[in-house]
Rosetta silent file (secondary structure, phi, psi, omega in degrees, C-alpha in Angstrom):
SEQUENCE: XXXXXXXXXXXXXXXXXXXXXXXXXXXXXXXXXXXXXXXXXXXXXXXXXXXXXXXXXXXXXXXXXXXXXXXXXXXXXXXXXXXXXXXXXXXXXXXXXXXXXXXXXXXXXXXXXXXXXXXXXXXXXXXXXXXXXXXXXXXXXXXXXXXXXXXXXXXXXXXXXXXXXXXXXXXXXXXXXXXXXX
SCORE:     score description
SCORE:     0.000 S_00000001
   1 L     0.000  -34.532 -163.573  -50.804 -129.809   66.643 S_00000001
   2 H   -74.131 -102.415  174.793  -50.571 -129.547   63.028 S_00000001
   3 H   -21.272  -35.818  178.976  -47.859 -132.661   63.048 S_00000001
   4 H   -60.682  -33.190 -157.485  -50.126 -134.888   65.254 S_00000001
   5 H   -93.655  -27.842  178.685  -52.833 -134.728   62.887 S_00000001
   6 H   -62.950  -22.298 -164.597  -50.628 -135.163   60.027 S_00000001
   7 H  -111.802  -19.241  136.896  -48.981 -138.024   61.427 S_00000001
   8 H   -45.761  -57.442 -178.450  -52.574 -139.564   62.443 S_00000001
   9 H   -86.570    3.251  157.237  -53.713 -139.240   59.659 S_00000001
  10 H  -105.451   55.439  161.408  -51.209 -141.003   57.704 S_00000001
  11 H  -127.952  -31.168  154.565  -51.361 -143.994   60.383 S_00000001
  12 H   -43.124  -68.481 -168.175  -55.144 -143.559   59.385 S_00000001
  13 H   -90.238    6.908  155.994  -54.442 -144.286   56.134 S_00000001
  14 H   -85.576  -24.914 -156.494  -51.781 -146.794   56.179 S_00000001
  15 H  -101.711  -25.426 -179.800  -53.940 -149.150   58.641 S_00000001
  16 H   -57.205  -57.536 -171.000  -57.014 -148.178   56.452 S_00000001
  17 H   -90.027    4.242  151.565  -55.508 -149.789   53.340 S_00000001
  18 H   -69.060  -43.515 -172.519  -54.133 -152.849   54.907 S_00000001
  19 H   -70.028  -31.657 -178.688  -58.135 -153.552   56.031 S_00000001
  20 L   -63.543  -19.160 -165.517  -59.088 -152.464   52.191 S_00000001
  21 L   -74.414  168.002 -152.787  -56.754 -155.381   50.500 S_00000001
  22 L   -94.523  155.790 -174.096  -58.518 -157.977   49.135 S_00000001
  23 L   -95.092    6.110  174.455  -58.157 -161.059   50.922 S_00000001
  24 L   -97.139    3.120 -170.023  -56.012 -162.936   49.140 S_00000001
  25 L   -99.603  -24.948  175.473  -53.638 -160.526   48.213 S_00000001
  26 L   -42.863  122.407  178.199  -53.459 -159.745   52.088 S_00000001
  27 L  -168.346  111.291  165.147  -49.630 -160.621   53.634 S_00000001
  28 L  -133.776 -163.611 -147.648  -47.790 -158.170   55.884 S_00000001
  29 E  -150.299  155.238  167.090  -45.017 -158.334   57.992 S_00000001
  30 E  -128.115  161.414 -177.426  -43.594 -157.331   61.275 S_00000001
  31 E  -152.873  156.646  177.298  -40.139 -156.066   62.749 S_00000001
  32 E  -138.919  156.050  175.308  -38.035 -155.002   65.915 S_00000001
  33 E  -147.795  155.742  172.552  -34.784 -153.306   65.728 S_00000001
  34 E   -79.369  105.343  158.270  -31.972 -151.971   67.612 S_00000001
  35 E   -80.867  155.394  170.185  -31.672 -147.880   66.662 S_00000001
  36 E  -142.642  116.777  178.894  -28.827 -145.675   66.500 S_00000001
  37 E  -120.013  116.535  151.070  -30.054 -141.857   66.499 S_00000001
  38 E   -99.342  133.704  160.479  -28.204 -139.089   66.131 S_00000001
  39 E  -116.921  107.275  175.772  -29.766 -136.476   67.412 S_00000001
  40 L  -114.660  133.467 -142.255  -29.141 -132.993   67.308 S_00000001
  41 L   -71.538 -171.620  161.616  -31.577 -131.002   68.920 S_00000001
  42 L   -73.727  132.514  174.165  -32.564 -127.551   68.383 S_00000001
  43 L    95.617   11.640 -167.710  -30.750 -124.446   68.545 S_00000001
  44 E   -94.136  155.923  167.022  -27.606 -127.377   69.412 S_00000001
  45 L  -110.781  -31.633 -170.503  -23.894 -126.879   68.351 S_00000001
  46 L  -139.026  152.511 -178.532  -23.391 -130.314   68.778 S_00000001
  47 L  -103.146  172.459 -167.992  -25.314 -133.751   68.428 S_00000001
  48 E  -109.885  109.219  168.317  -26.329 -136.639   70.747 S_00000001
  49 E   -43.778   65.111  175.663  -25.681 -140.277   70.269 S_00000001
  50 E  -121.460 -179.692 -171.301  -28.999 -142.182   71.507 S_00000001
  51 E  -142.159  172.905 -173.403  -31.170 -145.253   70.812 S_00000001
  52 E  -165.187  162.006  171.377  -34.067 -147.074   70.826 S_00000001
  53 E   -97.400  124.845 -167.500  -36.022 -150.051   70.434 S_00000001
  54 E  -127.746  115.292 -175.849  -38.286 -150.245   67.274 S_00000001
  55 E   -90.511  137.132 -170.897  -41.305 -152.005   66.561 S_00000001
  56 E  -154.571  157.668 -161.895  -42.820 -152.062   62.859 S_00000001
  57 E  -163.463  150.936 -176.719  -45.605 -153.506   61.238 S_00000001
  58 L  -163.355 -166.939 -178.910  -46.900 -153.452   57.732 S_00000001
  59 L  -154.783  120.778  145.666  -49.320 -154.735   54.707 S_00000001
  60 E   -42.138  126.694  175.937  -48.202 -155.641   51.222 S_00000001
  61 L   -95.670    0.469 -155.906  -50.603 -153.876   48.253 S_00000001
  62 L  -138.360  159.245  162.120  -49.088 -156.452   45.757 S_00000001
  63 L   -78.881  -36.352 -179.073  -48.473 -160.440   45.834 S_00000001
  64 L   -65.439   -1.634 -152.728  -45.201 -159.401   44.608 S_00000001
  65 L    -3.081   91.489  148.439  -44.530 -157.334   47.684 S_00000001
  66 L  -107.022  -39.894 -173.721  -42.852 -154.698   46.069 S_00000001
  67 E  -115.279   93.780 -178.338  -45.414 -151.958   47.612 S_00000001
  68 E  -110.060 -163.117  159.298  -46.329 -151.473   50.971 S_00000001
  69 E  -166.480  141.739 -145.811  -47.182 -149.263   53.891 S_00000001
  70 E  -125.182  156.556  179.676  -45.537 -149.530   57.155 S_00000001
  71 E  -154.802  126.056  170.721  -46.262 -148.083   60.814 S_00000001
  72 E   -86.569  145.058 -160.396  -43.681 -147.474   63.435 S_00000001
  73 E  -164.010  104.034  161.974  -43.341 -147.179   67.065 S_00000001
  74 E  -121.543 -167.225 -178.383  -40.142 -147.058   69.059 S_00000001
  75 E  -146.791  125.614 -171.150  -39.507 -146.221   72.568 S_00000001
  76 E   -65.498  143.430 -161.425  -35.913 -144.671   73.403 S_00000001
  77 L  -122.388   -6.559 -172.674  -33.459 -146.601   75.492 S_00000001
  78 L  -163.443  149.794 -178.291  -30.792 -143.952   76.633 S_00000001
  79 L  -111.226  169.738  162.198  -29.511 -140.507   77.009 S_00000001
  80 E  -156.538  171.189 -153.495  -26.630 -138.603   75.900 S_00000001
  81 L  -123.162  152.924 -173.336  -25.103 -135.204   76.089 S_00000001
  82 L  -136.451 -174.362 -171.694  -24.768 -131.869   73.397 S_00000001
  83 E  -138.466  131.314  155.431  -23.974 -128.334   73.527 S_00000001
  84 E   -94.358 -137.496 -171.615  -26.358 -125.887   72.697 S_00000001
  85 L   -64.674  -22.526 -172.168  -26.053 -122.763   71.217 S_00000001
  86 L   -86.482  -31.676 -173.146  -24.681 -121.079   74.299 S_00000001
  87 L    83.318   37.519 -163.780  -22.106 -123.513   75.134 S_00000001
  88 L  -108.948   64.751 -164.827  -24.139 -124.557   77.377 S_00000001
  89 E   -58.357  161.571 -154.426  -23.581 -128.816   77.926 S_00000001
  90 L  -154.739  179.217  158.323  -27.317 -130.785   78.163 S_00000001
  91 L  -155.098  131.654  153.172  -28.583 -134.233   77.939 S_00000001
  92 E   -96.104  128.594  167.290  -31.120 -135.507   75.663 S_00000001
  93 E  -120.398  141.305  147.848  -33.385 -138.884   75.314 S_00000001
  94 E  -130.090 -178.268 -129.035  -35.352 -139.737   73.614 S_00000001
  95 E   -94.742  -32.625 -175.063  -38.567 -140.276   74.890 S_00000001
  96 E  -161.837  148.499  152.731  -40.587 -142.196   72.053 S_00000001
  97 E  -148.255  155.967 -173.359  -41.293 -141.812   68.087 S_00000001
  98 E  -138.727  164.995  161.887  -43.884 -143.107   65.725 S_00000001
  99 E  -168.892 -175.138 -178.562  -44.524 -142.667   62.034 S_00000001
 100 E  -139.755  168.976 -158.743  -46.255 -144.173   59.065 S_00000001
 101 E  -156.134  134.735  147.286  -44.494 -145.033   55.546 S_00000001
 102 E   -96.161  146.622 -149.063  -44.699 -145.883   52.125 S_00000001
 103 E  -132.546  102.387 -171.426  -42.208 -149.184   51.160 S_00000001
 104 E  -112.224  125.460 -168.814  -41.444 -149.805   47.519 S_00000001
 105 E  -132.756  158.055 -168.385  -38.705 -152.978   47.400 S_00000001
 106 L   -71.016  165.247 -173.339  -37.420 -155.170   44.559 S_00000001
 107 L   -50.120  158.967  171.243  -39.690 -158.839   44.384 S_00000001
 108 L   -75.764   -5.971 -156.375  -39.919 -161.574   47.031 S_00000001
 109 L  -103.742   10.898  154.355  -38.308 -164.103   44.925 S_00000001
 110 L   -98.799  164.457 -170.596  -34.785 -162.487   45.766 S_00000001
 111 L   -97.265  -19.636  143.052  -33.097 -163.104   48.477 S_00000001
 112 E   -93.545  134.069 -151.040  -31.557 -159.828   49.152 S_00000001
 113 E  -127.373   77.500 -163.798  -34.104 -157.458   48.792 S_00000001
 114 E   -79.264  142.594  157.477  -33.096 -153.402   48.718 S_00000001
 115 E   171.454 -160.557 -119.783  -35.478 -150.825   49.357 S_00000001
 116 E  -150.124  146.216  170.176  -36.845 -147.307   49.762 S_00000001
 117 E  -110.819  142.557  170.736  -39.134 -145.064   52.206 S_00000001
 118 E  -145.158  144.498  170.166  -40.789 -142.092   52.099 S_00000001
 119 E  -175.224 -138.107  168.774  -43.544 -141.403   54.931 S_00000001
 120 E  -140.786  165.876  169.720  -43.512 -138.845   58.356 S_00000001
 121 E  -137.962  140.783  167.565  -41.788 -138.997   61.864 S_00000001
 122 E  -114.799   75.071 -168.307  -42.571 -137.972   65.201 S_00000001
 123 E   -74.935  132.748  169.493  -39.811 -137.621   67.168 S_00000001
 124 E  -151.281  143.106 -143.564  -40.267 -136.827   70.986 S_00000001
 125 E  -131.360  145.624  165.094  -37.734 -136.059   73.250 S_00000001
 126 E  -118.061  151.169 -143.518  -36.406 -134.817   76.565 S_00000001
 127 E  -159.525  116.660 -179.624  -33.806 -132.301   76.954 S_00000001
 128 L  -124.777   78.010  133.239  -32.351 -131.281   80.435 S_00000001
 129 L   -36.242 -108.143 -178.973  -29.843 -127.810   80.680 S_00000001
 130 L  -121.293   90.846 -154.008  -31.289 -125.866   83.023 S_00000001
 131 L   102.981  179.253 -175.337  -34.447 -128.135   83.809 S_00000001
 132 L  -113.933  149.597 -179.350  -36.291 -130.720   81.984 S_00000001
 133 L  -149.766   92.753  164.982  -38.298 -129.771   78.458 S_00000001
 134 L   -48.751   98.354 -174.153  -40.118 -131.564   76.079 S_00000001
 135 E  -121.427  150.864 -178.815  -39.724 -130.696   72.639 S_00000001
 136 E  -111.536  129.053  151.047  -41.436 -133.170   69.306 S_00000001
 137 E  -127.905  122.638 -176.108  -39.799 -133.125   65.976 S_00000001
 138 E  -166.835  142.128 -140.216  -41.647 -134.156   62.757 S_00000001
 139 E  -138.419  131.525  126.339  -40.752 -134.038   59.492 S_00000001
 140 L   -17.418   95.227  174.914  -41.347 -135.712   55.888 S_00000001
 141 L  -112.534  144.194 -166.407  -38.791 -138.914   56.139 S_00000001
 142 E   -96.993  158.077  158.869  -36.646 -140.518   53.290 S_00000001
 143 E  -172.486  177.533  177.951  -34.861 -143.709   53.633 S_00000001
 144 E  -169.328  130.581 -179.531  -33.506 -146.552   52.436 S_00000001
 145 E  -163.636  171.185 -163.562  -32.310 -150.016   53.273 S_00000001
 146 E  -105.920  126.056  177.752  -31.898 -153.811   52.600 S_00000001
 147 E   -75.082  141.057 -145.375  -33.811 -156.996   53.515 S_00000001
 148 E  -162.661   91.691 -156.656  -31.808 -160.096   53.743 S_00000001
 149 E   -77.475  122.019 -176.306  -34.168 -163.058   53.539 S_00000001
 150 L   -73.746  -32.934 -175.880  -32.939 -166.035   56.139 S_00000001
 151 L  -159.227  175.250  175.002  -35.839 -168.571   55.862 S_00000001
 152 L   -65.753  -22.446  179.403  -38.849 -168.176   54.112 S_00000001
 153 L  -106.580  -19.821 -173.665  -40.480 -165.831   56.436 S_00000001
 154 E  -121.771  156.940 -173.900  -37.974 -164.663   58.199 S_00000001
 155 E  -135.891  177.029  164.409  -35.403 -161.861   57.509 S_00000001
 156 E  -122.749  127.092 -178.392  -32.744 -159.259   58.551 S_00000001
 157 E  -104.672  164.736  149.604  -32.806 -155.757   58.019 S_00000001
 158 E  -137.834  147.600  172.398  -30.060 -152.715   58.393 S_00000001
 159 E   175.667  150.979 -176.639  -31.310 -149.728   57.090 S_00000001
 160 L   -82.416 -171.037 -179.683  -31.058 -145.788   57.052 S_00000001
 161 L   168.394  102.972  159.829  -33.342 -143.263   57.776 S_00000001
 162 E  -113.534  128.149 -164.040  -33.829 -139.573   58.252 S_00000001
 163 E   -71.072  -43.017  151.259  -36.322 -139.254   60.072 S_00000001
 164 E  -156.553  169.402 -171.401  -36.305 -135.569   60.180 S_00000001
 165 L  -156.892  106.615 -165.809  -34.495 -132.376   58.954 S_00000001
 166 L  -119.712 -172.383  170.896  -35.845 -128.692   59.724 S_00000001
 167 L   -85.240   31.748 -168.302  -33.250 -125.507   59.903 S_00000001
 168 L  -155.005  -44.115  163.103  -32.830 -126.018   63.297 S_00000001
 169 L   -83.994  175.706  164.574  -33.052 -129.884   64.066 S_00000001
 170 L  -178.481  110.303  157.383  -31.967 -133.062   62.646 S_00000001
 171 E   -78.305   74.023  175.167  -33.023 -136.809   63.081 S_00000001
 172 E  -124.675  165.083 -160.455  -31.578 -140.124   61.532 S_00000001
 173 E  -115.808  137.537  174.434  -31.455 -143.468   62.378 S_00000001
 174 E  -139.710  134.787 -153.774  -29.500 -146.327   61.467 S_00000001
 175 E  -119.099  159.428  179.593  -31.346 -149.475   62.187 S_00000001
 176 E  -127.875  136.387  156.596  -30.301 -153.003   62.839 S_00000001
 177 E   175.521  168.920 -179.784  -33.323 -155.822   62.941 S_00000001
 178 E  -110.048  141.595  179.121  -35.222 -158.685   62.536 S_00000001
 179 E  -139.321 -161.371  177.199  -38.297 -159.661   61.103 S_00000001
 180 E  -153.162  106.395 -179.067  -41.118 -162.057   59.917 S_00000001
 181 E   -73.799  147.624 -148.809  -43.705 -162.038   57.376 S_00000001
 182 L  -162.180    0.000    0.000  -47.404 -163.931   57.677 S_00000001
């Protein structure tokens, strides 16, 4: 419960200060990507290949957009199989994740443009042994990756991401994707 609200309330407070900018300073951006997750779940010996589809949205705080804050949404596209602790073979999907982010990146007026995340993830997942079980993972997530501008508005991203990392779990991502800024 404690992660929902945490992860509400910084999706509170990323969409809250895109409505606070001023209006001329206002420009965000949107993006979809291809994911590659490994996931290994908890209590696992071994991890699980899967993917997803990823939606993203965001608001510049600067004209230079160097600083933003971004909100995430993907929806999972596949399963694949682990071991847990038992030696015990499974399959895992997952089922959805969202998060919100702060995005600090070098100036618009290059054209490759690297740069770095910090925010939360919500991972949520299904995991079938013996039966089906939901279990959510969320975490503090770091990342970091490059923009590659194509046209004026529009770009390509690849970029890393772990989304989360307890003693027991572990999420990252490595994203392929396109976007567009307005």
């Amino acid at each position: 419960m404690k992660a929902v609200l945490r992860t509400l309330a910084v999706a509170g407070l990323t969409l809250g200060s895109l409505i606070a900018l001023p209006a001329q300073a206002q420009s965000g951006y949107v993006t979809m990507g291809y994911v590659l997750s490994d996931l290994e779940p908890k209590r696992a010996r071994s991890s699980a290949d899967v993917d997803a589809l990823q939606f993203g949205f965001g608001g510049w705080f600067n004209p230079e957009q160097t600083f933003a804050a971004e909100g995430r949404i993907a929806l999972g596209l596949g399963d694949d199989t682990f071991t847990n602790q038992n030696g015990i073979r499974g399959k895992v999907e997952i089922d959805r994740y969202y998060g919100g982010y702060l995005r600090a990146q070098f100036p618009n007026t290059v054209p490759v443009r690297p740069y770095g995340l910090v925010g939360v993830t919500r991972v949520e997942t299904t995991e079938k042994t013996n039966g089906s079980r939901g279990r959510s993972y969320s975490d503090v997530s770091l990342g970091f990756g490059v923009d590659v501008r194509l046209d004026r508005n529009i770009f390509v991203t690849l970029e890393y991401l772990r989304a989360t990392d307890s003693s027991s779990s572990e999420v990252t991502n490595l994203t392929l994707g396109i976007g567009g800024r307005f």
